[in-house]
Coordinates of C-alpha atoms and ligand atoms in Angstrom, one line a residue:
X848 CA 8.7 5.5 13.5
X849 CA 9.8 9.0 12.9
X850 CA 12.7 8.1 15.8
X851 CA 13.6 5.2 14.2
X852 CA 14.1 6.7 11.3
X853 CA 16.3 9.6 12.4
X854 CA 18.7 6.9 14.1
X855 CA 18.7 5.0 10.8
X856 CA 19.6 8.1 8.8
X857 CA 22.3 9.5 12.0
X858 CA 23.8 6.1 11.1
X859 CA 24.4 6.5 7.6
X860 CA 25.4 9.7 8.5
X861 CA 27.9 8.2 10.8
X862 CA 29.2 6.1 8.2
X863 CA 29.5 8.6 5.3
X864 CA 31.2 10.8 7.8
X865 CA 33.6 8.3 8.7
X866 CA 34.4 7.7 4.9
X867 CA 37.2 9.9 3.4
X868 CA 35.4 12.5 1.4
X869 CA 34.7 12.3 -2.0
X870 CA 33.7 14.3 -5.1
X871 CA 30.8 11.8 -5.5
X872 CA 29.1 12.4 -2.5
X873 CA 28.4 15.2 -0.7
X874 CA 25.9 14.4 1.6
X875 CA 25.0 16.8 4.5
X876 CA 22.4 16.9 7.5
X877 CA 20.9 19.6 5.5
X878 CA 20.2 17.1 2.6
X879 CA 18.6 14.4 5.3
X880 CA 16.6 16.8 6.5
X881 CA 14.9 17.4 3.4
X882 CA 14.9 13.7 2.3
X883 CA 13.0 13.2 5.5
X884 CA 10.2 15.5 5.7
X885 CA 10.0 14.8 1.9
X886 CA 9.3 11.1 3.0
X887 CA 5.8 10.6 4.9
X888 CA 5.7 6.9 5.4
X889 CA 2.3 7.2 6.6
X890 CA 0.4 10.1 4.4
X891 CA -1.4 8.2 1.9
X892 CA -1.5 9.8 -1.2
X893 CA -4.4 8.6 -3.4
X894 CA -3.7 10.3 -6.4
X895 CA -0.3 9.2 -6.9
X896 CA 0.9 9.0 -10.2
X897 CA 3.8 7.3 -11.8
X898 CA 5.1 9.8 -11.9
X899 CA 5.2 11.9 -8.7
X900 CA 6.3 8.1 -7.4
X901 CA 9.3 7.9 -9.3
X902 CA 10.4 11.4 -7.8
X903 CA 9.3 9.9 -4.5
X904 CA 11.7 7.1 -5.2
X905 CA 15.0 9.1 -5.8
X906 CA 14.2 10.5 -1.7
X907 CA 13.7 7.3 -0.1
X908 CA 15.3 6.0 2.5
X909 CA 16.1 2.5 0.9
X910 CA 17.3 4.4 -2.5
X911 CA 20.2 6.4 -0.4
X912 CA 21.1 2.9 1.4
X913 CA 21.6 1.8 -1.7
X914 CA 23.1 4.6 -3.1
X915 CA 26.2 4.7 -0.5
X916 CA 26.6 0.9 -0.3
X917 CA 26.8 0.0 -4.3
X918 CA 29.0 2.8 -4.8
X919 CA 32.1 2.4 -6.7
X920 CA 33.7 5.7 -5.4
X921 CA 34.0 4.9 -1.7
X922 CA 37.5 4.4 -1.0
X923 CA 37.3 2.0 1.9
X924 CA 34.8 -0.6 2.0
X925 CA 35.4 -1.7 5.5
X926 CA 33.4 1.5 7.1
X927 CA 30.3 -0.1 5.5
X928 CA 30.9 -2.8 6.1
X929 CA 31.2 -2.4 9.6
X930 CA 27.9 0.0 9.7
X931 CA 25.7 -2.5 7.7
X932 CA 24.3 -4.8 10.9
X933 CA 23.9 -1.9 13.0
X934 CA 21.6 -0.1 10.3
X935 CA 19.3 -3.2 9.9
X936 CA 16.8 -4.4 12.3
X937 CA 18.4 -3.2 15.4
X938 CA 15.3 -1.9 17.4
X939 CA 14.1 -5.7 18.0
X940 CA 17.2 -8.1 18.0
X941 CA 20.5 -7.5 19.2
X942 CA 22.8 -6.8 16.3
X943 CA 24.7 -10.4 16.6
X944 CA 21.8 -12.4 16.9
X945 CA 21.6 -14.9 14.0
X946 CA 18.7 -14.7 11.2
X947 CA 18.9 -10.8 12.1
X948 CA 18.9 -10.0 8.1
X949 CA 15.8 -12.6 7.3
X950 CA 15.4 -15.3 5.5
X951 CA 17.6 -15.7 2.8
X952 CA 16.0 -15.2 -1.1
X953 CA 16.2 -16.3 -4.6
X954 CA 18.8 -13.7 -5.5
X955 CA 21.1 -15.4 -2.6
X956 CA 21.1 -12.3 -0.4
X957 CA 19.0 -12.3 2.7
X958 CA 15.8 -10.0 2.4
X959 CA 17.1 -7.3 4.6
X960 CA 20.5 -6.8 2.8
X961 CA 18.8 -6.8 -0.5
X962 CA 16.0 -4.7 0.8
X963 CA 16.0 -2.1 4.0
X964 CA 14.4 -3.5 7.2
X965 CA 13.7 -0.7 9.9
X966 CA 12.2 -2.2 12.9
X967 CA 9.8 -4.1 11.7
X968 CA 9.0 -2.9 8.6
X969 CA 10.3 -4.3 5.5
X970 CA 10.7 -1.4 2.2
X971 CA 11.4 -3.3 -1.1
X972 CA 10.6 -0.1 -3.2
X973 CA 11.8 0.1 -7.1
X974 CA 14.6 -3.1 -7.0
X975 CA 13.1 -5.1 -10.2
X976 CA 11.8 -7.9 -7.5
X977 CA 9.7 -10.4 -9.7
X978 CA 8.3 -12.2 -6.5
X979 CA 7.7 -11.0 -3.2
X980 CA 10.6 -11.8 -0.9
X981 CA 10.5 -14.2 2.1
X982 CA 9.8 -11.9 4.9
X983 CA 11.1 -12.1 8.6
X984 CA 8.4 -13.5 10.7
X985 CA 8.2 -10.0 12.3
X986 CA 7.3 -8.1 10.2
X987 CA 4.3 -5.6 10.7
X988 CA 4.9 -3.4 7.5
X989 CA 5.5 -4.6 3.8
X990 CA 6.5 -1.9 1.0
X991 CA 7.1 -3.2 -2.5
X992 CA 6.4 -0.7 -5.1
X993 CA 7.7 0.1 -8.6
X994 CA 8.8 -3.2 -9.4
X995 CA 7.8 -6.7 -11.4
X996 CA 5.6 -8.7 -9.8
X997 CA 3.4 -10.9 -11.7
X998 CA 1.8 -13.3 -9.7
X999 CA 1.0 -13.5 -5.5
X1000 CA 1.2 -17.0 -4.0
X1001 CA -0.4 -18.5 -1.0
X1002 CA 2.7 -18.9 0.8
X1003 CA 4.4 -15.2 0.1
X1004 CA 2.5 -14.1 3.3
X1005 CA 2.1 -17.6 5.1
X1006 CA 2.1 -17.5 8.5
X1007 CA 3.4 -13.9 9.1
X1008 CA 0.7 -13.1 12.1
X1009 CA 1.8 -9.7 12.8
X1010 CA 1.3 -8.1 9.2
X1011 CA -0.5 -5.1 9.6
X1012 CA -0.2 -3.6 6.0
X1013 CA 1.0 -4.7 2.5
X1014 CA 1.9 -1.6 -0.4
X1015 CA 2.4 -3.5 -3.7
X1016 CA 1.4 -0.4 -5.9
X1017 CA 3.1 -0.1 -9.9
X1018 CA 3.7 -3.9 -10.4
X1019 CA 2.5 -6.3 -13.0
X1020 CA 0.3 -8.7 -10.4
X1021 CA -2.3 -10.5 -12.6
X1022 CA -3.1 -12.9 -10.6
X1023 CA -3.7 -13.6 -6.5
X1024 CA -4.1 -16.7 -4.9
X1025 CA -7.8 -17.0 -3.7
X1026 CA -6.1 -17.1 0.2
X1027 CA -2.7 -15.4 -0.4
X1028 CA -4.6 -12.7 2.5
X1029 CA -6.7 -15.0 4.0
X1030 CA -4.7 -15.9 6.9
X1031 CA -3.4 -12.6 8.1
X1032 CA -5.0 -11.8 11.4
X1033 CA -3.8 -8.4 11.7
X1034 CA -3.7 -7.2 7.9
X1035 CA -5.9 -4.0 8.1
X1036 CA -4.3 -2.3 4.9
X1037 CA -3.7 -3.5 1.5
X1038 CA -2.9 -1.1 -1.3
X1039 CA -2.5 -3.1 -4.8
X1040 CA -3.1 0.1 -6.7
X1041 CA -1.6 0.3 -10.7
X1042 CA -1.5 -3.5 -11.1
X1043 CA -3.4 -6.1 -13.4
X1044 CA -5.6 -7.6 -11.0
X1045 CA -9.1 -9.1 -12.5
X1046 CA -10.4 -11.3 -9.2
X1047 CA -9.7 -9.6 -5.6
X1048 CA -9.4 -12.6 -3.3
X1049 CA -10.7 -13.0 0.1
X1050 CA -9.7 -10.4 2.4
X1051 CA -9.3 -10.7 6.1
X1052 CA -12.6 -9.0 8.3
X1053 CA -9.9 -7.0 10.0
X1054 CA -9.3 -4.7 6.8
X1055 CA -9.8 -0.9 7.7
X1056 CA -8.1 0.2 4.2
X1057 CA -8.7 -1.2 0.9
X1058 CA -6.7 0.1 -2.7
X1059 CA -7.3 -1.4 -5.4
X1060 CA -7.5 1.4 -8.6
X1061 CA -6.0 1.4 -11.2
X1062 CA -6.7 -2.3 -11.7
X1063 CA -8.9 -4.7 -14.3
X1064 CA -11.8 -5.4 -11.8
X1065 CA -14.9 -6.2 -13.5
X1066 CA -18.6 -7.6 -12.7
X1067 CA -17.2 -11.1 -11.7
X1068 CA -14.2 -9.2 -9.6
X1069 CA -15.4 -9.3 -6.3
X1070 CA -17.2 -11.5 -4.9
X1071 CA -20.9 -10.6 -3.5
X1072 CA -21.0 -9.5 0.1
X1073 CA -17.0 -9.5 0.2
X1074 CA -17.1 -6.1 2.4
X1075 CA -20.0 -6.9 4.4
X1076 CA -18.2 -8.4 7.7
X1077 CA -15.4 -5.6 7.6
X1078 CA -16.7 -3.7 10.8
X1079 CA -13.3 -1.3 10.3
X1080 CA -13.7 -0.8 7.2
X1081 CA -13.4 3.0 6.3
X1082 CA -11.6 3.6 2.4
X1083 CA -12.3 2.0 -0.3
X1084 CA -10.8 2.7 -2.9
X1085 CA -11.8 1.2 -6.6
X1086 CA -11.3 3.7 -9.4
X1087 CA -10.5 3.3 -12.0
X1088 CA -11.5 -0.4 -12.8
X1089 CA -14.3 -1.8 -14.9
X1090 CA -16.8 -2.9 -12.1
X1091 CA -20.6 -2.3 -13.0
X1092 CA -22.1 -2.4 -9.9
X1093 CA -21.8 -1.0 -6.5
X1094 CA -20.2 -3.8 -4.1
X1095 CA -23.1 -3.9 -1.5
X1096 CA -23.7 -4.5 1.6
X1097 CA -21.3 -1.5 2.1
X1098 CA -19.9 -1.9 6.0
X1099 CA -21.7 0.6 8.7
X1100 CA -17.5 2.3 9.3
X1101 CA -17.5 3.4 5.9
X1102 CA -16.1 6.9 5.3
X1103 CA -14.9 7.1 1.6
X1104 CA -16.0 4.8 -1.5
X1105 CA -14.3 5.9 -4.8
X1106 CA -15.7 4.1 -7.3
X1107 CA -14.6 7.0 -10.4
X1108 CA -14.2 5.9 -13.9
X1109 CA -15.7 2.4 -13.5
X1110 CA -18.9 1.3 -15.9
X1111 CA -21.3 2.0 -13.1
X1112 CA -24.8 2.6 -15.2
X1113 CA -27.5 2.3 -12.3
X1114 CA -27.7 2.6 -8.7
X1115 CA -30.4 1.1 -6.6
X1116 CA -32.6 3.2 -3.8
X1117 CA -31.0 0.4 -0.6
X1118 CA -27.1 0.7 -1.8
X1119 CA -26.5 3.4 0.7
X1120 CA -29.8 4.0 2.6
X1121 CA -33.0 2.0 3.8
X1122 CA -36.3 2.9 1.9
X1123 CA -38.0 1.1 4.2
X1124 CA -36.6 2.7 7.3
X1125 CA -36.7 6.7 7.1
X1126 CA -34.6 7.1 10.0
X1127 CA -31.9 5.4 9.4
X1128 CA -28.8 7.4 8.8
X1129 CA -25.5 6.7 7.6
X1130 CA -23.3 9.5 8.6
X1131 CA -20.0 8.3 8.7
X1132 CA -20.2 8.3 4.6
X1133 CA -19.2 11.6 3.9
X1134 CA -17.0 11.0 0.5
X1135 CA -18.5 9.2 -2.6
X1136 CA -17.2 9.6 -5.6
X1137 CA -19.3 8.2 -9.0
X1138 CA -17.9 10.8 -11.1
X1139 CA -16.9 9.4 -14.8
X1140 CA -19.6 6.7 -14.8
X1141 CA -22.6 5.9 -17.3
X1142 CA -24.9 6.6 -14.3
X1143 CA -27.2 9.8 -14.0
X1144 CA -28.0 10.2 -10.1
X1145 CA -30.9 12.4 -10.6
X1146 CA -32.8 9.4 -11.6
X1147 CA -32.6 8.2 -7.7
X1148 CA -32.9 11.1 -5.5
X1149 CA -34.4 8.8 -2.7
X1150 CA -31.2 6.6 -2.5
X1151 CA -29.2 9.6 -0.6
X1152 CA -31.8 10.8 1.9
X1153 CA -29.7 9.1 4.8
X1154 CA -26.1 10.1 3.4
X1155 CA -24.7 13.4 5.1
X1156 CA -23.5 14.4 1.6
X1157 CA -24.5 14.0 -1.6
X1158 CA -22.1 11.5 -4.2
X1159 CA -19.9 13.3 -6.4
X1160 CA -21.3 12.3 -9.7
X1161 CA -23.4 13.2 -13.2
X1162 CA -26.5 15.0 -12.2
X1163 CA -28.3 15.3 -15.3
Ligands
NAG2414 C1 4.5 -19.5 -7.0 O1 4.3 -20.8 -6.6 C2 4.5 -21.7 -7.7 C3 4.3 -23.0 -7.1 O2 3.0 -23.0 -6.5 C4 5.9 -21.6 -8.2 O3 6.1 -22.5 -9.3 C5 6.2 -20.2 -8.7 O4 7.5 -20.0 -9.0 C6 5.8 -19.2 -7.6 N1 5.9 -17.9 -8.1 C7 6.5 -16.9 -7.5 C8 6.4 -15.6 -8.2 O5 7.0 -17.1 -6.4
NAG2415 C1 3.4 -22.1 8.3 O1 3.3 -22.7 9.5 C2 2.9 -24.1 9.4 C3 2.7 -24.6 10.8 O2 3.5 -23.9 11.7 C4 3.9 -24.9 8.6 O3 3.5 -26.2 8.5 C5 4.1 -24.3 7.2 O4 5.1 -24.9 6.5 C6 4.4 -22.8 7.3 N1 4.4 -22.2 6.0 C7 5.3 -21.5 5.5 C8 5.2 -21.0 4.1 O5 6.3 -21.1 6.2
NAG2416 C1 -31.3 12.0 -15.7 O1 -32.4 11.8 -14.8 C2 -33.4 12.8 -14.7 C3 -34.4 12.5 -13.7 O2 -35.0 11.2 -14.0 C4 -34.0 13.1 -16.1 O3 -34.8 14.2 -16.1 C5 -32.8 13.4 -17.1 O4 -33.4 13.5 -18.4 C6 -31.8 12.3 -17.1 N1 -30.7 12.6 -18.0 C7 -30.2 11.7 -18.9 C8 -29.1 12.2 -19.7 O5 -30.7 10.6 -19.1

């Protein structure tokens, strides 16, 4: 990835190079440097805020695509021109081959001109989309943050085998068709945090990461024994949301449960352990969170006998 990446930005680099310079830009390696440690694709940041995103924005590699191709101060548009196939999806097709900028959307543009496909990964970040674009059958990795999306439809993700993880955090999804995810064989990470949702549909058993904070989850959100089957399952992540209960049975892989600032009241002895069985231990759930909830743990010590920590939570 990191490779990839470097040739994208020695690319651009190429092509801003090439340009006569200008007063408006003044881009140097020095600058790409920083832009690129400051970008971790991969380093998950829970505690993301707006905020810190839209700093995170301004850095990205899509945003300085953009920023060189919509300007108005480039002299010669024929050096971009030139440079724009090259940049886009070059690892997997040859530059030439037709259908190389995916399928074409609403906005008449194909998805990776009016996005940034890198290899196989598709980064819509912070471009107003209302609806998630057609995506190239490819495509392993889907970024669309920051922007308007109200509503995710069965066939946005239809028959795109090789998705392995979908970002839609900071848009205005209220509603999910119940199997928009249901027929991703490969999806292991969803993150839908800062959105609207009230009902999480039915997620593939193959999910090892789960986000949904920040959302309107409530008793009737999720649907009983939804995690149960997800033998790879180890974040979930549900702060933040209005949920009353503990979505049990919790898989075996589980590492981290955040369940802050939810309406969480009581807990029962079997969420976590087996009162029945006094050897039974649960050790790869080292990080629950319960803190900001109406529920005093105190009241069932015996319920964390087989946890190798004890919840974060009220103790009194
Ligand atoms: C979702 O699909 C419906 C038809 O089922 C269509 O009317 C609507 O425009 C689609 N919404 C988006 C955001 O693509
Ligand atoms: C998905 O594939 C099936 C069968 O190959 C096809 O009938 C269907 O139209 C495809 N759906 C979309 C949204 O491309
Ligand atoms: C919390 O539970 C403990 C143990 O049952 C009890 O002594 C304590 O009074 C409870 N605190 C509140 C605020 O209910």
């Amino acid at each position: 990835m990191k490779t990839s990446a470097i040739f994208f930005l020695g690319l651009i680099f190429k092509a801003v190079v090439a340009a006569p310079p200008t007063d408006s830009i003044s881009y140097d390696s020095e600058t790409y440097n920083v832009n690129l440690e400051d970008f971790n694709l991969y380093d998950y940041d829970e505690n993301l805020t707006v905020d810190q995103g839209e700093i995170e924005i301004r850095t990205v590699l899509p945003t300085e695509h953009r920023q060189i191709h919509s300007s108005q101060q480039l002299p010669e548009d024929s050096d971009e021109e030139e440079s724009t196939p090259k940049l886009i999806d070059g690892s997997t097709q040859g530059p030439t081959t037709p259908g190389v900028l995916g399928p074409q959307t609403n906005a008449g543009l194909p998805t990776c001109l009016l996005c940034t496909c890198l290899g196989n990964t598709v980064y819509c970040d912070d471009h107003e989309l209302a609806a998630v674009p057609p995506l190239p059958k490819q495509t392993t990795h889907f970024y669309s943050r920051y922007n308007k999306i109200g509503k995710i439809n069965k066939s946005d993700f239809a028959n795109l085998s090789k998705l392995k993880k979908i970002d839609l955090t900071s848009n205005f999804i209220s509603e999910i068709d119940e199997d928009a995810f249901g027929g991703l064989p490969q999806l292991e990470e969803l993150v839908l945090q800062d959105n609207r949702i009230r009902q999480l549909p039915e997620l593939p058993d193959t999910m090892t990461f789960i986000d949904v904070s920040l959302n309107k989850l409530g008793s009737k959100g999720i649907k009983p024994e939804a995690f149960k089957d997800m033998k790879n399952l180890h974040n979930l992540y549900l702060t933040d949301n209005n949920l009353d209960h503990i979505p049990i049975p919790l898989p075996e892989a589980l590492q981290a449960l955040h369940l802050q600032n939810n309406n969480i009241q009581e807990l029962h002895q079997d969420t976590f352990c087996n009162t029945k069985d006094v050897t039974y231990a649960r050790r790869a759930l080292e990080d629950i969170r319960l803190d900001g909830n109406p529920v005093n743990l105190s009241k069932t010590p015996q319920a964390f006998m087989c946890l190798p920590r004890l919840p974060i939570g009220r103790l009194i």
